[in-house]
Amino acid sequence: MTTGKINVSVENIFPLIKKFLYSDHEIFLRELVSNGTDATLKLKHLISIGEAKVEYGNPIIEIKVDKDGKKIHIIDQGLGMTADEVEKYINQVAFSGAEEFLDKYKDSAKDSGIIGHFGLGFYSAFMVAEKVEIITKSYKDEPAAHWTCDGSPEFTLEPADKTSRGTEIILHIAEDSLEFLDDSKISGLLNKYNKFMPIPIKFGTRTETLPKPEDAPEDYVNETIEVDNIINNPNPAWTKQPSELSDEDYKNFYRELYPMQFEEPLFNIHLNVDYPFNLTGILYFPKLGTDMQIQKDKIQLYQNQVYVTDNVEGIVPEFLTMLKGVIDSPDIPLNVSRSGLQADGAVKKISNYITRKVADKLKALFNENRADFEAKWNDIKIVLEYGMLSEDKFYEKAGAFVLYPTVDDKYFTLEELKEKLKENQTDKDGKLVVLYAGNKDAQHSYIEAAKEKGYEVLLLDSPIISHLIQKIENDNRDVTFVRVDSDHIDNLIKKDENTISKLSDEEKATLKTSLEAYIPKAYSVQLEAMDSQAAPFIITQPEFMRRMKEMSQTGGGGMFGMGNMPEMYNLVVNTNSDLASSILNTEDKTHQEHLVKQALDLAKLSQNLLKGEALTAFVKRSFEMIK
Ligand code: ADP
């Protein structure tokens, strides 16, 4: 038997490991199963190049929990280690790695900025164990070795009688980590970290019912057998070539990833690149609502089929964190902070690649089956609109597939829309006027007024739309976006012919005075000579002010204070309407007041502004009038 002292300058490294990595104790299992996987894959490689002359067989990794003995066993059938190799790889490599690691992260590990998932390796066993044993038999013709270490830098190394190839790690679980002796805890961890690892992982057994034989008698009782409970899928879809996979395969894999998710994804994007960096993965577009917050953290990051994290911030462009799926890349550095990640050249390339791939896929879907793309538009628009705002590279490509739907469910690209507007929707400066509504119900009467004139009205209802149209206007100087209720329709789209006013300037002045006497200060009265059929009173909200206010509410940088601005409304009165004449010609002041107030309430009603007490009073007054 050999005893010795592991060569570490920190006198007792294990309390330090525990202390600095307090938050992530559970990853010990991932690390040890990864080591078993590596050992198995190494053996496979050695056999394939003729270096190891042994039978590969069907190796698995087994996890056993011994609740009474307070032990966890991790057993692999990989290449194993000789006593010399234990000395070298465990005592020298693993622990010098530990020391280096601690030196590097002593201060920063406590920062929340660190990802918290790094290749901790073998010594992470000491985060949960007070004593660790390794019993290992090399594929080489040498005796097995038994290494024991109780958490101090002292270790023992002696021969063992293990005859089968591979390594067994025995963790004597520390008193403060007994939770890991729960079967459900371990299966939860295996399911989280090892679900797609490349070597089958066994945890316990399960009962399987044998199929009923053809010639089974009447009173046949189903036979059952105990089989290994393999918890992982060693060949997940993303490791295959897109050409090997059908639509159904992609959907099945989605269900594998999100067993609790019953909705099908809209479409998927298979990522597959090996130069200048290595990355595979499958992203899914789920059906998205308009809430951008709750959807995040659904993409899982793997490295060589080992789960790392579901926080892909900094790796995937932010707008795509609303998608689901997996990304597997060994080229993403994990031992750096988030800000370090964003500054990393390789990571930037990965992020750009993903953006481009997503844009290309969207373009292809649009070109291949436009009707289908249109049908899915409402479920994907939030991602695309957010992408246009936040990623210039995506914005440049978006023109080819981003759609602008009308209130009547027609869909235009921006170029198509421009062509359409050229026919009859321009303002007095010749700019194309894009009329839009934010809400079909709330702006119903305005939409109708516009449609009556033969205009197209878009339905743009995303929470970030004001930011996006601001950007589109900046880049397309020939278009201007105006919401249908931002002015009277005849002011929004200028016709050549000017309607002649029935009222003289003097009469207009008198009318204005009468109106202002009864109308609250929040409204500024605007007299317009319009078609006598047009609504006599309408309330409008100037586009610019409303848009700025919306932008400040949805995170428009640099517009502080705007959110507290009062709402500003215009009351547009059609001086050519019969109602305007009646108001002007009514001698009785009480009656005149009635007319103005009733008309104002009606205008408010069609803008959804009549509420509470005012609404009650209006209803009561209206009943009086029809009595
Ligand atoms: P890493 O796996 O990153 O190299 P570890 O500290 O986890 O670092 O392990 C150190 C070394 O010990 C490994 O490189 C490997 O040579 C050896 N080793 C660890 N676990 C096993 C195992 N289950 N079977 C064979 N060798 C192992």
XYZ file of C-alpha atoms and ligand atoms in Angstrom:
654
model
C 0.000 0.000 0.000
C 1.173 3.475 -0.826
C 0.249 6.465 1.208
C 1.153 9.951 0.317
C 0.318 13.564 0.428
C -1.336 15.215 -2.509
C 0.862 18.051 -3.504
C -1.235 21.105 -2.849
C -0.042 24.302 -1.348
C -3.402 25.170 0.068
C -3.288 23.052 3.237
C -6.808 21.793 2.993
C -8.327 22.340 -0.372
C -11.665 20.675 0.169
C -13.350 23.140 2.485
C -12.366 25.756 -0.058
C -13.966 23.860 -2.905
C -17.157 23.684 -0.915
C -17.078 27.262 0.105
C -16.412 28.843 -3.242
C -18.761 26.686 -5.199
C -21.588 26.605 -2.737
C -24.276 27.277 -5.262
C -23.685 24.414 -7.587
C -22.938 21.326 -5.551
C -25.226 19.247 -7.684
C -22.900 19.338 -10.684
C -20.600 16.719 -9.078
C -22.745 14.058 -10.699
C -22.501 15.617 -14.132
C -18.725 15.827 -13.775
C -18.280 12.216 -12.668
C -20.645 10.851 -15.313
C -18.755 12.965 -17.885
C -15.480 11.389 -16.756
C -17.035 7.943 -17.173
C -18.253 8.919 -20.626
C -14.816 10.237 -21.609
C -13.183 7.040 -20.347
C -15.581 4.962 -22.456
C -15.156 7.070 -25.595
C -11.363 7.006 -25.170
C -11.456 3.224 -25.040
C -13.586 3.131 -28.185
C -11.030 5.301 -29.920
C -8.070 3.195 -28.768
C -9.805 0.067 -30.068
C -10.565 1.719 -33.384
C -6.912 2.641 -33.955
C -5.754 -0.827 -32.852
C -4.055 0.417 -29.691
C -6.326 -1.500 -27.342
C -6.923 -5.141 -28.220
C -10.063 -5.732 -26.159
C -13.752 -6.227 -26.862
C -15.714 -2.932 -26.699
C -19.082 -4.604 -26.051
C -22.044 -2.445 -25.070
C -20.608 -0.349 -22.287
C -22.916 1.599 -20.001
C -22.434 3.849 -17.007
C -24.289 2.886 -13.880
C -25.303 5.031 -10.932
C -26.203 3.289 -7.671
C -27.466 4.898 -4.506
C -26.832 3.064 -1.240
C -29.062 4.926 1.177
C -28.146 2.912 4.264
C -24.421 3.007 3.598
C -24.748 6.717 2.639
C -22.869 6.077 -0.586
C -23.240 6.853 -4.265
C -21.451 4.648 -6.816
C -20.628 5.777 -10.339
C -19.443 2.809 -12.372
C -18.141 2.864 -15.927
C -16.741 0.257 -18.288
C -14.241 2.575 -19.904
C -10.496 2.337 -20.212
C -9.772 2.375 -16.459
C -6.493 3.389 -14.835
C -3.414 1.580 -13.625
C -1.997 2.483 -10.196
C 0.592 4.678 -11.910
C -2.121 6.443 -13.833
C -4.141 7.097 -10.687
C -1.035 8.601 -9.182
C -0.528 10.747 -12.227
C -4.065 11.704 -13.301
C -5.794 11.957 -9.971
C -3.085 13.053 -7.556
C -1.186 15.270 -9.931
C -3.519 16.340 -12.726
C -6.854 16.541 -10.971
C -5.555 18.259 -7.899
C -3.163 20.617 -9.551
C -6.180 21.542 -11.649
C -8.125 22.120 -8.467
C -5.493 24.388 -7.087
C -5.198 26.388 -10.252
C -8.920 26.688 -10.402
C -9.202 27.996 -6.895
C -6.418 30.483 -7.446
C -8.197 31.796 -10.477
C -11.664 31.970 -9.013
C -11.090 32.638 -5.326
C -12.476 36.116 -5.700
C -14.628 35.959 -8.760
C -16.496 32.739 -8.002
C -18.505 34.664 -5.499
C -19.607 37.165 -8.145
C -22.897 36.375 -9.693
C -21.333 37.319 -13.025
C -19.681 33.947 -13.318
C -21.686 31.371 -15.169
C -21.197 28.858 -12.399
C -20.785 25.881 -14.680
C -17.221 25.005 -15.527
C -15.377 21.790 -16.029
C -14.686 21.160 -12.363
C -13.676 17.616 -12.979
C -13.060 14.867 -10.523
C -12.471 16.970 -7.426
C -16.015 18.301 -7.510
C -16.767 14.967 -5.767
C -15.592 16.645 -2.589
C -18.423 19.148 -2.749
C -20.750 16.420 -1.476
C -18.487 13.638 -0.163
C -16.374 13.410 2.990
C -14.479 10.461 1.570
C -13.963 9.298 -2.007
C -12.780 5.927 -3.253
C -11.674 4.989 -6.743
C -11.542 1.320 -7.661
C -10.239 1.013 -11.176
C -8.997 -1.651 -13.544
C -7.200 -0.630 -16.704
C -7.861 -2.273 -20.059
C -4.108 -2.987 -19.917
C -3.006 -6.209 -18.282
C -2.238 -4.713 -14.882
C -3.753 -5.167 -11.440
C -6.633 -3.012 -10.292
C -5.983 -0.077 -7.979
C -7.867 1.260 -4.981
C -7.440 4.916 -4.083
C -8.971 6.501 -1.005
C -8.966 10.054 0.175
C -10.878 11.392 3.152
C -10.900 15.046 2.301
C -7.518 15.956 3.688
C -4.575 16.043 1.289
C -3.599 12.531 2.545
C -4.460 9.599 0.295
C -3.885 5.834 0.225
C -3.318 3.716 -2.860
C -3.371 -0.076 -2.750
C -4.029 -2.999 -5.089
C -7.616 -4.157 -5.501
C -9.247 -7.340 -6.734
C -11.575 -5.789 -9.328
C -11.390 -7.932 -12.459
C -13.753 -6.207 -14.863
C -12.465 -3.309 -16.894
C -13.451 0.214 -15.890
C -13.725 2.539 -12.931
C -15.970 2.697 -9.921
C -16.111 5.915 -7.947
C -17.574 5.629 -4.469
C -18.717 8.793 -2.755
C -19.229 8.688 1.004
C -21.795 11.422 1.236
C -21.150 14.110 3.830
C -23.733 14.868 6.517
C -24.676 18.201 4.943
C -25.345 16.612 1.552
C -27.563 13.677 2.472
C -30.296 14.990 0.150
C -28.294 13.430 -2.697
C -29.137 9.972 -1.391
C -32.715 10.470 -2.557
C -33.504 8.444 -5.673
C -35.738 11.207 -6.971
C -32.997 13.780 -6.480
C -30.495 11.686 -8.445
C -32.897 10.860 -11.244
C -33.788 14.550 -11.410
C -30.106 15.448 -11.794
C -29.452 12.740 -14.372
C -32.432 13.950 -16.318
C -31.248 17.531 -16.193
C -27.571 17.094 -17.027
C -27.177 13.726 -18.686
C -30.342 13.258 -20.700
C -28.494 13.315 -24.017
C -25.039 12.040 -23.121
C -23.533 9.666 -25.677
C -23.126 6.545 -23.481
C -26.207 4.817 -22.021
C -26.671 5.615 -18.335
C -28.372 3.119 -16.067
C -30.142 4.114 -12.892
C -32.023 1.219 -11.306
C -34.327 -1.094 -13.160
C -37.867 -0.930 -14.372
C -40.511 -3.520 -15.072
C -41.379 -4.223 -18.666
C -44.384 -6.212 -19.767
C -43.615 -8.814 -22.411
C -45.849 -8.913 -25.482
C -48.607 -11.485 -25.406
C -47.611 -14.540 -27.477
C -49.706 -15.428 -30.572
C -50.799 -18.765 -29.148
C -51.521 -17.452 -25.638
C -54.212 -19.383 -23.773
C -57.436 -17.679 -22.564
C -56.192 -17.308 -19.006
C -52.802 -15.906 -20.067
C -51.265 -13.609 -17.474
C -48.905 -10.958 -18.846
C -45.310 -11.772 -18.091
C -43.015 -9.030 -16.823
C -39.252 -8.735 -16.660
C -36.868 -6.349 -14.942
C -34.759 -4.365 -17.400
C -32.056 -1.754 -16.995
C -33.550 1.680 -16.580
C -31.613 3.715 -19.137
C -32.292 7.354 -18.466
C -30.726 8.988 -21.523
C -31.022 9.139 -25.281
C -27.426 8.737 -26.496
C -28.282 9.861 -30.060
C -30.339 13.047 -29.813
C -31.662 14.591 -33.021
C -29.235 17.500 -33.095
C -26.263 15.144 -33.473
C -27.712 13.825 -36.737
C -27.667 15.298 -40.220
C -30.736 17.316 -41.252
C -31.132 14.952 -44.226
C -31.633 12.020 -41.844
C -34.519 13.707 -40.043
C -38.185 14.022 -40.964
C -40.611 16.661 -39.722
C -41.949 14.078 -37.320
C -38.448 13.447 -35.916
C -38.047 17.137 -35.175
C -41.417 17.239 -33.449
C -40.595 14.138 -31.431
C -37.357 15.656 -30.299
C -39.237 18.778 -29.204
C -41.462 16.583 -27.037
C -38.371 14.889 -25.650
C -36.947 18.264 -24.682
C -40.172 19.627 -23.244
C -42.267 16.707 -22.064
C -44.665 19.039 -20.270
C -45.270 21.180 -23.319
C -48.307 20.133 -25.298
C -48.235 22.719 -28.011
C -46.341 21.857 -31.172
C -43.586 24.169 -32.384
C -44.263 26.217 -35.513
C -41.009 25.309 -37.230
C -37.413 24.441 -36.508
C -33.974 25.552 -37.570
C -31.192 22.995 -37.632
C -27.801 24.515 -36.866
C -24.773 22.664 -38.099
C -21.359 24.214 -38.611
C -17.821 23.019 -38.017
C -15.739 25.858 -39.294
C -14.525 28.369 -38.019
C -16.189 27.099 -34.854
C -18.034 23.969 -33.955
C -21.739 24.237 -33.290
C -24.773 22.027 -33.702
C -28.273 22.428 -32.446
C -31.934 22.740 -33.224
C -33.925 25.863 -32.509
C -37.697 25.868 -32.442
C -40.111 28.726 -32.916
C -42.821 28.169 -30.327
C -46.159 29.925 -30.539
C -45.482 33.220 -28.861
C -47.891 35.620 -27.307
C -47.104 39.278 -27.010
C -45.516 38.991 -23.578
C -41.786 39.069 -24.150
C -40.608 38.373 -20.621
C -41.972 35.026 -19.545
C -40.771 33.158 -22.583
C -37.052 33.356 -21.962
C -34.543 30.724 -20.827
C -35.891 27.898 -22.880
C -32.824 27.214 -24.992
C -30.488 24.671 -23.449
C -26.755 24.885 -23.916
C -24.753 21.652 -24.164
C -21.106 20.853 -24.642
C -20.559 17.506 -26.329
C -24.021 16.383 -25.263
C -23.481 17.391 -21.634
C -25.995 19.896 -20.360
C -24.438 23.150 -19.189
C -27.122 25.774 -18.677
C -30.423 27.131 -19.882
C -29.216 30.684 -19.695
C -27.826 31.431 -23.141
C -27.702 35.188 -22.710
C -24.679 36.562 -24.538
C -24.358 33.482 -26.742
C -27.631 33.710 -28.588
C -28.695 37.208 -29.666
C -31.209 38.464 -27.180
C -34.225 38.423 -29.470
C -33.730 34.728 -30.084
C -33.736 33.839 -26.399
C -37.502 33.684 -26.871
C -37.013 30.540 -28.952
C -36.639 27.021 -27.613
C -34.291 24.171 -28.405
C -30.670 23.198 -27.905
C -27.269 24.476 -28.866
C -24.207 22.281 -28.500
C -20.799 23.846 -28.858
C -17.481 22.963 -27.272
C -16.182 26.362 -28.399
C -18.071 28.490 -25.911
C -15.829 29.422 -22.993
C -17.680 28.785 -19.762
C -15.263 30.034 -17.177
C -15.735 33.695 -18.005
C -18.246 36.258 -16.891
C -21.203 37.268 -19.027
C -19.536 40.466 -20.108
C -16.383 38.523 -20.964
C -18.531 36.246 -23.057
C -19.926 39.128 -25.049
C -16.437 40.409 -25.733
C -15.192 36.997 -26.875
C -14.537 36.865 -30.605
C -15.628 33.248 -31.062
C -18.861 33.853 -29.187
C -19.609 36.925 -31.281
C -19.157 34.802 -34.412
C -21.484 32.166 -33.030
C -24.117 34.743 -32.234
C -23.859 36.223 -35.738
C -24.041 32.798 -37.322
C -27.233 31.986 -35.436
C -28.800 35.294 -36.444
C -27.967 34.703 -40.092
C -29.189 31.136 -40.026
C -32.505 32.175 -38.514
C -32.956 34.942 -41.088
C -32.168 32.546 -43.948
C -34.629 29.996 -42.656
C -37.384 32.596 -42.341
C -36.727 33.767 -45.861
C -36.892 30.202 -47.163
C -40.150 29.519 -45.328
C -41.625 32.709 -46.727
C -40.601 31.830 -50.272
C -41.628 28.182 -50.108
C -45.085 28.611 -48.665
C -46.199 32.160 -48.173
C -49.743 31.284 -47.108
C -48.403 29.125 -44.292
C -45.936 31.819 -43.273
C -48.754 34.380 -43.153
C -50.841 32.038 -41.020
C -48.010 31.807 -38.509
C -47.175 35.490 -38.581
C -49.000 36.473 -35.419
C -47.183 33.853 -33.403
C -43.720 34.803 -34.544
C -43.908 38.527 -35.173
C -42.785 39.534 -31.702
C -39.429 37.797 -32.170
C -38.924 39.199 -35.630
C -39.918 42.724 -34.721
C -37.702 42.652 -31.690
C -34.901 41.253 -33.832
C -35.257 44.091 -36.329
C -34.937 46.579 -33.507
C -32.020 44.990 -31.744
C -29.823 43.364 -34.407
C -28.748 45.363 -37.433
C -27.671 42.210 -39.234
C -31.150 40.806 -38.848
C -32.801 44.079 -39.811
C -30.873 44.106 -43.099
C -32.291 40.715 -44.018
C -35.777 41.210 -42.609
C -37.163 43.135 -45.571
C -37.395 39.856 -47.469
C -39.900 38.245 -45.129
C -41.256 40.629 -42.517
C -44.963 41.221 -43.030
C -47.349 44.068 -42.425
C -50.858 42.709 -41.925
C -53.966 44.768 -42.549
C -57.046 44.812 -40.355
C -58.617 42.601 -43.042
C -55.903 39.944 -42.821
C -54.060 40.839 -45.972
C -50.277 40.660 -45.629
C -47.785 42.928 -47.375
C -44.029 43.128 -47.324
C -42.834 46.703 -46.960
C -42.051 46.894 -50.682
C -45.471 45.538 -51.626
C -47.104 47.935 -49.229
C -45.307 50.878 -50.800
C -46.508 49.831 -54.268
C -50.045 49.596 -52.966
C -49.967 52.980 -51.217
C -48.671 54.738 -54.290
C -52.171 54.324 -55.781
C -54.026 56.601 -53.380
C -52.388 57.010 -49.980
C -50.029 59.948 -50.033
C -49.899 63.132 -48.021
C -49.524 66.636 -49.338
C -45.723 66.276 -49.496
C -46.054 63.141 -51.578
C -45.017 60.805 -48.759
C -46.674 57.417 -48.626
C -49.051 57.317 -45.674
C -49.181 54.034 -43.785
C -52.385 54.079 -41.780
C -52.395 51.666 -38.891
C -54.483 50.675 -35.926
C -53.179 49.368 -32.624
C -56.445 47.763 -31.629
C -59.293 46.836 -33.935
C -62.017 47.322 -31.346
C -60.795 50.467 -29.673
C -60.218 52.242 -32.983
C -63.132 50.729 -34.834
C -64.870 53.911 -35.970
C -61.588 55.390 -37.227
C -60.749 52.221 -39.122
C -64.201 52.254 -40.712
C -63.843 55.896 -41.722
C -60.542 55.102 -43.430
C -61.836 51.993 -45.134
C -64.850 53.892 -46.441
C -62.402 56.062 -48.334
C -60.790 52.958 -49.797
C -57.603 53.086 -47.746
C -55.617 50.150 -46.404
C -55.266 50.089 -42.624
C -52.580 47.948 -41.010
C -53.007 46.203 -37.713
C -49.816 46.718 -35.733
C -50.372 45.624 -32.175
C -47.014 44.554 -30.722
C -45.909 46.324 -27.561
C -42.701 47.509 -29.252
C -44.270 48.649 -32.496
C -43.787 52.380 -31.883
C -40.018 51.814 -31.694
C -40.044 49.780 -34.862
C -42.026 52.220 -36.983
C -39.769 54.994 -35.797
C -36.832 53.003 -37.154
C -38.567 52.115 -40.405
C -39.447 55.763 -41.019
C -35.841 56.723 -40.427
C -34.683 54.268 -43.057
C -37.508 54.870 -45.512
C -37.812 58.585 -46.006
C -40.682 58.091 -48.450
C -43.107 56.696 -45.863
C -44.816 58.038 -42.783
C -46.789 55.951 -40.286
C -49.881 57.430 -38.694
C -52.367 55.751 -36.442
C -55.947 56.054 -37.717
C -57.009 58.127 -34.749
C -54.123 60.572 -34.877
C -56.059 63.058 -36.984
C -59.130 63.279 -39.099
C -58.713 60.903 -42.024
C -59.038 63.776 -44.517
C -56.144 65.511 -42.838
C -53.999 62.412 -42.789
C -54.318 61.772 -46.485
C -54.482 65.019 -48.377
C -56.673 65.260 -51.382
C -56.032 67.870 -54.027
C -59.487 69.403 -53.848
C -60.085 71.556 -50.772
C -63.549 71.333 -49.300
C -65.203 74.747 -49.270
C -66.274 75.933 -45.846
C -69.959 76.619 -45.317
C -69.124 78.937 -42.449
C -67.549 82.351 -42.681
C -64.451 83.188 -40.648
C -66.619 85.202 -38.302
C -69.044 82.324 -37.754
C -66.127 80.004 -37.142
C -64.787 82.291 -34.437
C -68.188 82.367 -32.737
C -68.510 78.582 -32.951
C -65.073 78.095 -31.461
C -65.906 80.369 -28.520
C -69.151 78.487 -27.840
C -67.399 75.122 -27.985
C -64.553 76.130 -25.728
C -67.010 77.348 -23.123
C -68.209 73.810 -22.526
C -65.229 71.652 -23.361
C -62.542 70.628 -20.834
C -59.118 72.200 -21.127
C -57.448 68.869 -21.966
C -58.912 69.081 -25.452
C -57.796 71.568 -28.021
C -60.552 72.446 -30.417
C -59.685 72.260 -34.089
C -62.192 73.440 -36.691
C -62.069 71.736 -40.067
C -64.197 72.227 -43.145
C -64.886 68.689 -44.319
C -67.300 66.656 -46.302
C -70.729 67.180 -44.651
C -71.096 63.392 -44.338
C -67.941 63.075 -42.206
C -68.362 62.636 -38.432
C -69.163 66.030 -36.860
C -67.008 65.575 -33.761
C -64.023 63.309 -33.475
C -61.272 63.034 -30.908
C -57.757 62.542 -32.159
C -54.390 61.998 -30.530
C -51.489 63.480 -32.479
C -49.202 60.720 -33.748
C -45.903 62.165 -32.611
C -46.775 62.797 -28.980
C -48.583 59.503 -28.593
C -45.733 57.567 -30.166
C -43.101 59.220 -27.988
C -45.147 58.481 -24.924
C -45.536 54.834 -25.919
C -41.851 54.551 -26.662
C -40.892 55.893 -23.264
C -43.266 53.417 -21.640
C -41.753 50.444 -23.463
C -38.162 51.373 -22.762
C -37.214 54.106 -25.186
C -33.790 55.233 -24.047
C -33.282 58.909 -23.375
C -36.910 59.884 -23.118
C -37.203 60.163 -19.406
C -40.222 61.854 -18.012
C -42.320 61.305 -21.115
C -44.173 58.522 -19.361
C -45.684 61.022 -16.980
C -46.935 63.338 -19.682
C -50.661 63.999 -19.656
C -52.626 62.537 -22.524
C -53.197 65.183 -25.185
C -56.250 65.140 -27.361
C -57.641 67.216 -30.162
C -61.321 67.671 -30.722
C -61.821 67.971 -34.461
C -65.129 69.600 -35.337
C -66.407 69.447 -38.872
C -67.693 72.948 -39.562
C -69.669 71.710 -42.571
C -71.719 69.306 -40.487
C -75.344 69.981 -39.603
C -74.475 69.641 -35.950
C -71.928 72.454 -36.160
C -74.585 74.704 -37.709
C -77.108 73.749 -35.015
C -74.673 74.572 -32.248
C -73.842 77.872 -33.881
C -77.475 78.826 -34.394
C -78.889 77.795 -31.033
C -79.858 80.873 -29.038
C -80.703 78.995 -25.861
C -77.441 78.650 -23.941
C -78.631 75.629 -21.915
C -79.610 73.785 -25.041
C -76.363 74.733 -26.730
C -74.415 73.347 -23.793
C -76.399 70.126 -24.034
C -75.609 69.741 -27.709
C -71.888 70.290 -27.229
C -71.605 67.975 -24.242
C -73.612 65.201 -25.850
C -71.536 65.447 -29.027
C -68.298 65.432 -27.046
C -69.423 62.352 -25.109
C -70.253 60.558 -28.337
C -66.823 61.375 -29.703
C -65.250 60.171 -26.465
C -67.280 57.014 -26.630
C -65.895 56.092 -30.008
C -62.355 56.580 -28.687
C -63.064 54.484 -25.568
C -62.566 57.523 -23.382
C -65.922 57.704 -21.702
C -65.664 55.980 -18.364
C -67.046 55.913 -14.816
C -69.210 58.756 -13.662
C -69.142 60.490 -17.027
C -70.381 57.318 -18.709
C -73.203 56.881 -16.194
C -74.283 60.480 -16.669
C -74.168 60.083 -20.433
C -76.340 56.975 -20.403
C -78.836 58.628 -18.091
C -78.974 61.750 -20.244
C -79.416 59.681 -23.392
C -82.368 57.800 -21.895
C -83.939 61.134 -20.973
C -83.612 62.264 -24.570
C -85.399 59.273 -26.094
C -88.216 59.199 -23.560
P -10.460 16.194 -16.813
O -11.520 15.148 -16.959
O -10.950 17.550 -17.140
O -9.182 15.849 -17.472
P -10.555 15.424 -14.052
O -10.041 16.085 -12.829
O -12.011 15.155 -14.087
O -10.106 16.296 -15.253
O -9.814 14.050 -14.229
C -8.429 13.977 -14.311
C -8.014 12.767 -15.086
O -8.301 11.574 -14.356
C -8.729 12.589 -16.402
O -8.129 13.342 -17.425
C -8.578 11.095 -16.636
O -7.318 10.789 -17.207
C -8.613 10.524 -15.239
N -9.954 10.020 -14.930
C -10.912 10.634 -14.217
N -12.021 9.864 -14.147
C -11.763 8.730 -14.845
C -12.509 7.530 -15.158
N -13.775 7.365 -14.730
N -11.894 6.583 -15.887
C -10.641 6.752 -16.331
N -9.892 7.834 -16.085
C -10.435 8.825 -15.338
